[in-house]
mmCIF file of C-alpha atoms in Angstrom:
data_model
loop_
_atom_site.group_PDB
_atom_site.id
_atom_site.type_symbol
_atom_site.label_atom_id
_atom_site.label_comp_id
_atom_site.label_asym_id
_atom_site.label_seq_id
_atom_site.Cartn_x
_atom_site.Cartn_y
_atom_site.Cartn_z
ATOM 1 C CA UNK A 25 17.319 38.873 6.524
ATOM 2 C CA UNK A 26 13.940 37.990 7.669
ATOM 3 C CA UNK A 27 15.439 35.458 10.523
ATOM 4 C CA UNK A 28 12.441 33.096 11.015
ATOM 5 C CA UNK A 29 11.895 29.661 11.797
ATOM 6 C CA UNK A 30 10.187 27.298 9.875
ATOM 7 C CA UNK A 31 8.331 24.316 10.885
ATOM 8 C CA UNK A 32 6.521 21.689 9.552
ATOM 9 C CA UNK A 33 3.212 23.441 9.496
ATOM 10 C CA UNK A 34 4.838 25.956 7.175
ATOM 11 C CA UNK A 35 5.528 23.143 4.843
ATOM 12 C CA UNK A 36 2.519 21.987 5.301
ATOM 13 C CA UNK A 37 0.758 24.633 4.650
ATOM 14 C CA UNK A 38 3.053 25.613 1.196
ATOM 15 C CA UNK A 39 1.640 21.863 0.105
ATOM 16 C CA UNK A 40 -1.879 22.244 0.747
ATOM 17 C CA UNK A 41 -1.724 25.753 -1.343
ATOM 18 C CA UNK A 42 0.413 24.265 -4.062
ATOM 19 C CA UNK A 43 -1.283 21.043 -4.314
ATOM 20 C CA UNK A 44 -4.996 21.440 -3.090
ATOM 21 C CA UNK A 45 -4.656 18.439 -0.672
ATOM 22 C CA UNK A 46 -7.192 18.583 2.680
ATOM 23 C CA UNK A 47 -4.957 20.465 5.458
ATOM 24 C CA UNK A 48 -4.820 17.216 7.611
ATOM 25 C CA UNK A 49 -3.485 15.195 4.052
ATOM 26 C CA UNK A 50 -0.820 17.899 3.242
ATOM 27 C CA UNK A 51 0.440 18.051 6.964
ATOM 28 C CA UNK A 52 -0.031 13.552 6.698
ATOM 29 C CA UNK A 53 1.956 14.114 3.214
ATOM 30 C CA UNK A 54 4.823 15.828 4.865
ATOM 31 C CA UNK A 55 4.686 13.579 7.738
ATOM 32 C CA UNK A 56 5.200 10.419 5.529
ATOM 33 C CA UNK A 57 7.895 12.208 3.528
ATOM 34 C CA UNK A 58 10.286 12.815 6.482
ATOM 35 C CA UNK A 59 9.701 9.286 7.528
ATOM 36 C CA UNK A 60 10.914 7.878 4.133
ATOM 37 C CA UNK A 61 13.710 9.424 3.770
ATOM 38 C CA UNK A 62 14.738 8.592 7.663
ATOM 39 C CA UNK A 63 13.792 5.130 7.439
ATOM 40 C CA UNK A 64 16.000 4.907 4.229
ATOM 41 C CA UNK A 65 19.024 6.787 6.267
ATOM 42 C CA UNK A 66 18.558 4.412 9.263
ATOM 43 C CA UNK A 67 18.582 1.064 6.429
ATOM 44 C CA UNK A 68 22.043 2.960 5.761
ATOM 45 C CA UNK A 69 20.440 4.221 2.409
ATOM 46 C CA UNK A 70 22.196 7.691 1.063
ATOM 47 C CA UNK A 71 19.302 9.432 0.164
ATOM 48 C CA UNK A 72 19.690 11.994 -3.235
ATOM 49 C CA UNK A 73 17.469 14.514 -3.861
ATOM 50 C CA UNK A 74 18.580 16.564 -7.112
ATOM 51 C CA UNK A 75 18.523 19.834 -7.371
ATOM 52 C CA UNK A 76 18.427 19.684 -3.316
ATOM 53 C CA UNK A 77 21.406 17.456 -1.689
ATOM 54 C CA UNK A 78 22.774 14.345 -0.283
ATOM 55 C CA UNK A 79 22.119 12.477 2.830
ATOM 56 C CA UNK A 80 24.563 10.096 3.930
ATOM 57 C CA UNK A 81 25.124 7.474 6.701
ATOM 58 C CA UNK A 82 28.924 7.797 7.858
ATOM 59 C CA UNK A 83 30.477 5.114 10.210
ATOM 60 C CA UNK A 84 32.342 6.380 12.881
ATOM 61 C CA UNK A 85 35.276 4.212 14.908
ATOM 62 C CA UNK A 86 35.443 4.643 18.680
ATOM 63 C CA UNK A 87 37.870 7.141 20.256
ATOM 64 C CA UNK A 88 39.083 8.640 23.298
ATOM 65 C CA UNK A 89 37.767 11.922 23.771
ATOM 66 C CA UNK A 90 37.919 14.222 26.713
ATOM 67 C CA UNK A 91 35.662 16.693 28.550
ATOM 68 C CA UNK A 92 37.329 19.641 28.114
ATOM 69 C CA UNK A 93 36.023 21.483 31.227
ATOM 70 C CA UNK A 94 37.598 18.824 33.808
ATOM 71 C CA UNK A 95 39.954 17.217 31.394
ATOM 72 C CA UNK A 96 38.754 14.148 32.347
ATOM 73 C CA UNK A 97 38.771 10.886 29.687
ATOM 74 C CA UNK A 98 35.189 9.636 28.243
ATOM 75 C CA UNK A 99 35.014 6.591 25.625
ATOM 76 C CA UNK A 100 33.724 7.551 22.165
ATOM 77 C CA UNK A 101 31.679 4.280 21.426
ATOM 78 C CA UNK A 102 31.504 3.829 17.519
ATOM 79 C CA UNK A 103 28.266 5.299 16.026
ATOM 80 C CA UNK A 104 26.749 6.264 13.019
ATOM 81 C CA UNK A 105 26.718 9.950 11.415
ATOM 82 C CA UNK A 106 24.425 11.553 9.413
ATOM 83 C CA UNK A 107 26.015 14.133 7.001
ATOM 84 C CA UNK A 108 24.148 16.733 4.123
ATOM 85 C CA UNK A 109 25.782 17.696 1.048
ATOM 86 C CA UNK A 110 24.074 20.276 -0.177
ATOM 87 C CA UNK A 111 24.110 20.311 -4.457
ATOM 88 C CA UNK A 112 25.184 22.906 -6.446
ATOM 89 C CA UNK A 113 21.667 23.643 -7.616
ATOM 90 C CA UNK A 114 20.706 24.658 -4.072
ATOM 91 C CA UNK A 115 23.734 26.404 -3.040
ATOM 92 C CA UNK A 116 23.616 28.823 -6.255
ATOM 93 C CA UNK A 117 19.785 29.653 -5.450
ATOM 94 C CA UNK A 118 20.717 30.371 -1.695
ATOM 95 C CA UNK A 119 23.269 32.583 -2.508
ATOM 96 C CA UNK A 120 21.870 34.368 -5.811
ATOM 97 C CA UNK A 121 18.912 35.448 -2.717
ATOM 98 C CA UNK A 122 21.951 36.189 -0.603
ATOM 99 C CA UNK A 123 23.104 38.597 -2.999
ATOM 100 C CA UNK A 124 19.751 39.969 -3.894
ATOM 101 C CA UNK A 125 19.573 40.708 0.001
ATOM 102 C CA UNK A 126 22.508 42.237 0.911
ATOM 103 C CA UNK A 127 22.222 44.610 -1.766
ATOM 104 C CA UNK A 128 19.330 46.296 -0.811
ATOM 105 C CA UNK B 12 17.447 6.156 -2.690
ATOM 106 C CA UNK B 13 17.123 8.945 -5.331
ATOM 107 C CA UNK B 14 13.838 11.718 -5.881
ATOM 108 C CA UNK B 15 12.219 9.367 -7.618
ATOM 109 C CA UNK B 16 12.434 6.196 -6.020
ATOM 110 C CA UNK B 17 11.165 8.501 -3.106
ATOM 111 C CA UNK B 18 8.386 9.466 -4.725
ATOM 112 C CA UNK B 19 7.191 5.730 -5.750
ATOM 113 C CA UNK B 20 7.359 5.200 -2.038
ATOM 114 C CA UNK B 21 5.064 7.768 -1.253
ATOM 115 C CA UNK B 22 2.601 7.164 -4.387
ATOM 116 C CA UNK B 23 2.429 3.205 -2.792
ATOM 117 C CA UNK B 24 1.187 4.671 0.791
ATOM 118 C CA UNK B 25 -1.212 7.354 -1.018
ATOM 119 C CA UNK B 26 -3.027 5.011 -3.931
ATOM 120 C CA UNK B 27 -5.566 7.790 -4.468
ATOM 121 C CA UNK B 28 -2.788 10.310 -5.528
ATOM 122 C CA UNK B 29 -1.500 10.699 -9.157
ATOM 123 C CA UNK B 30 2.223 10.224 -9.087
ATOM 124 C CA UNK B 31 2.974 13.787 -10.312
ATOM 125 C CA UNK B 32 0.905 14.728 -7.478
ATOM 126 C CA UNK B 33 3.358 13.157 -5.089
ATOM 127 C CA UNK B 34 6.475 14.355 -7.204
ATOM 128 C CA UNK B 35 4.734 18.250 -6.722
ATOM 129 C CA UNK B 36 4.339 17.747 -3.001
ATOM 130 C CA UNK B 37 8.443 16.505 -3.187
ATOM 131 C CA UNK B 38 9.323 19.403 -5.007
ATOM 132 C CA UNK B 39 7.441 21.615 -2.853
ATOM 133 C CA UNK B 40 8.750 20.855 0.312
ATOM 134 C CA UNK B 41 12.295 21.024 -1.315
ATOM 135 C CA UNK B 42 11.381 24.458 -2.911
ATOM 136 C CA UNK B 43 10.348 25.671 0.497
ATOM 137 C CA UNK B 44 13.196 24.320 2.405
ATOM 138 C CA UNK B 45 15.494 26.495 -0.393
ATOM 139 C CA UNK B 46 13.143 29.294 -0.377
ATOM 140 C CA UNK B 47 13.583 29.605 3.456
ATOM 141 C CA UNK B 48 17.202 29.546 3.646
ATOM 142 C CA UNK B 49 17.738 31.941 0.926
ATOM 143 C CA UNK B 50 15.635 34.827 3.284
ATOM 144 C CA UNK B 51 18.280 33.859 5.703
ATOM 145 C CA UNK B 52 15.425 31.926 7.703
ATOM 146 C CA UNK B 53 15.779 28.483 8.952
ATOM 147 C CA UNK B 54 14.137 25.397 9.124
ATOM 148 C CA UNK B 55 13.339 23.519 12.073
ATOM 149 C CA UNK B 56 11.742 19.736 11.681
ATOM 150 C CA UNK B 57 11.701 18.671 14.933
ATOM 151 C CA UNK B 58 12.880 14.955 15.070
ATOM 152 C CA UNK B 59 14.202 15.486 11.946
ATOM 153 C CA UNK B 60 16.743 17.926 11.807
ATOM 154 C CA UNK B 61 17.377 21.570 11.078
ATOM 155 C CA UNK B 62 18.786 23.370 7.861
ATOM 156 C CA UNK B 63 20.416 26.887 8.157
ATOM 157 C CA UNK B 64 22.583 29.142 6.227
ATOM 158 C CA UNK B 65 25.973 30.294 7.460
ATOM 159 C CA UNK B 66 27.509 33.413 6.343
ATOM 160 C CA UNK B 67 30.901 33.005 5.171
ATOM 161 C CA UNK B 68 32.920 36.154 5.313
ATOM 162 C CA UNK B 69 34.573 37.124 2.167
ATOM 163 C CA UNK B 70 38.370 36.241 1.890
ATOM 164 C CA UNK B 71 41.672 36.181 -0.228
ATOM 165 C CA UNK B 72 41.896 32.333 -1.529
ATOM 166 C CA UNK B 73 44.843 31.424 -3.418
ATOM 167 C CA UNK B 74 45.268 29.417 -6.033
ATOM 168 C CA UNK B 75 46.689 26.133 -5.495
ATOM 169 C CA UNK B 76 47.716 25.749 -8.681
ATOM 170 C CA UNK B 77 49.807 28.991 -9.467
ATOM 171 C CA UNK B 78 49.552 30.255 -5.929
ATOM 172 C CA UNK B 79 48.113 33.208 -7.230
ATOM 173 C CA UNK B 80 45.641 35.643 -4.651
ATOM 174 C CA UNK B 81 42.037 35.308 -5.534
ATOM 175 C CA UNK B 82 39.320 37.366 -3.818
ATOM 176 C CA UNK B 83 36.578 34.961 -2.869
ATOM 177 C CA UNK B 84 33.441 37.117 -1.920
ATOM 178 C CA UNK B 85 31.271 36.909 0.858
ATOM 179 C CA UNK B 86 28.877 33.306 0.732
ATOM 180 C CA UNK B 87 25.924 31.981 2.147
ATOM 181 C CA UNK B 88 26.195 28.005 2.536
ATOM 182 C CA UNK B 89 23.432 25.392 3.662
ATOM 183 C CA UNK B 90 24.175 23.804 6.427
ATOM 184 C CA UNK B 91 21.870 20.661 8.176
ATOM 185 C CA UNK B 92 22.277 19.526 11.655
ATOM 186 C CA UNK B 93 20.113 15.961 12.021
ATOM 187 C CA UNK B 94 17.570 15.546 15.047
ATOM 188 C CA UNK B 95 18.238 13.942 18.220
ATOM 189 C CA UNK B 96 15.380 11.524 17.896
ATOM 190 C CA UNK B 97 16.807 10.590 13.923
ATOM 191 C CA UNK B 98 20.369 10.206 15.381
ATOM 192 C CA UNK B 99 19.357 8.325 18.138
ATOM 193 C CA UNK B 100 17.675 5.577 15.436
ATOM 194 C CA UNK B 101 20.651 5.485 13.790
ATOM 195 C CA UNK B 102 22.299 4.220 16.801
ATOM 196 C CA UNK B 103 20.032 1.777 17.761
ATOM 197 C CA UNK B 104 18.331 0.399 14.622
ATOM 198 C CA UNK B 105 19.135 -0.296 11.244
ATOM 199 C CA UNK B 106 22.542 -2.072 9.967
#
């Protein structure tokens, strides 16, 4: 396992050697593409990408909940949750590579 | 929203791209993303979120239907954890 971080620059970067788009355009492109799918997700879109995952909004009801070092009570106020599905597609390519690497 | 509405959304804001342009750069990111995590590396879009991969060990499932032992091998599954600045907007904007 190679244990790195990626970031958007290493996106970026994939795009503008895939695509031939200006640096500044493929790092703009990537920009833009994270904002569309979060401005759908705030809208309370569920956002599908095939072959990648799901993105849904899930609605969460107020509770009690309670700091476990002190024990103490806190109000939960209601919020919204943002859950991934992964799809099949994607979990059978991460772990055909998982396979590959452990048995080397 | 699906992959391709996405990608009409983008193709609106970039006029001077060809759609399949805009479906490549799509793919690509998502390629990349999948790419990453199967090298056991992570991504990290700050604002965004982050996607790992957790190792599950390998176990003895059963199953439920004849309750008989399976062995269910070791698994790597994706895992995404959203950003503080995209949970915050969920909180404050939107429906």
């Amino acid at each position: 396992m190679s244990n790195k971080t990626l970031t958007r620059a290493d996106l970026s970067e994939a795009v503008y050697n895939e695509i031939g788009l200006s640096r500044v355009e493929s790092s703009e492109i990537v920009e833009a593409v994270l904002d569309e799918v979060s401005t759908a997700l705030v809208g309370g879109e569920e956002v599908k990408l095939s072959s990648f995952g799901t993105f849904s909004v899930r609605q969460k009801s107020g509770r009690i909940g309670r700091n476990p070092k002190t024990g103490e009570e806190v109000p939960i106020t209601p919020r919204r949750v943002l859950s991934f599905r992964a799809s099949h597609v994607m979990k059978d390519r991460i772990n055909e590579a998982f396979k590959k690497l452990i048995s080397k | 929203m699906i992959k391709s509405e996405l990608v009409n959304r983008l193709a609106d804001q970039y006029p001077h791209l060809y759609q399949r342009d805009v479906e490549r750069v799509v793919n690509t990111i998502l390629d990349e993303i999948t790419e990453a995590l199967g090298r056991g590396d992570r991504v990290e879009l700050r604002g965004f979120g982050a996607f790992s991969a957790k190792i599950r060990p390998p176990r003895i499932g059963r199953n439920p239907r004849t309750g008989e032992a399976v062995a269910v091998a070791e698994k790597c599954v994706p895992f995404f954890k959203a950003g503080k600045d995209l949970r915050d907007r969920l909180n404050n904007e939107g429906s």
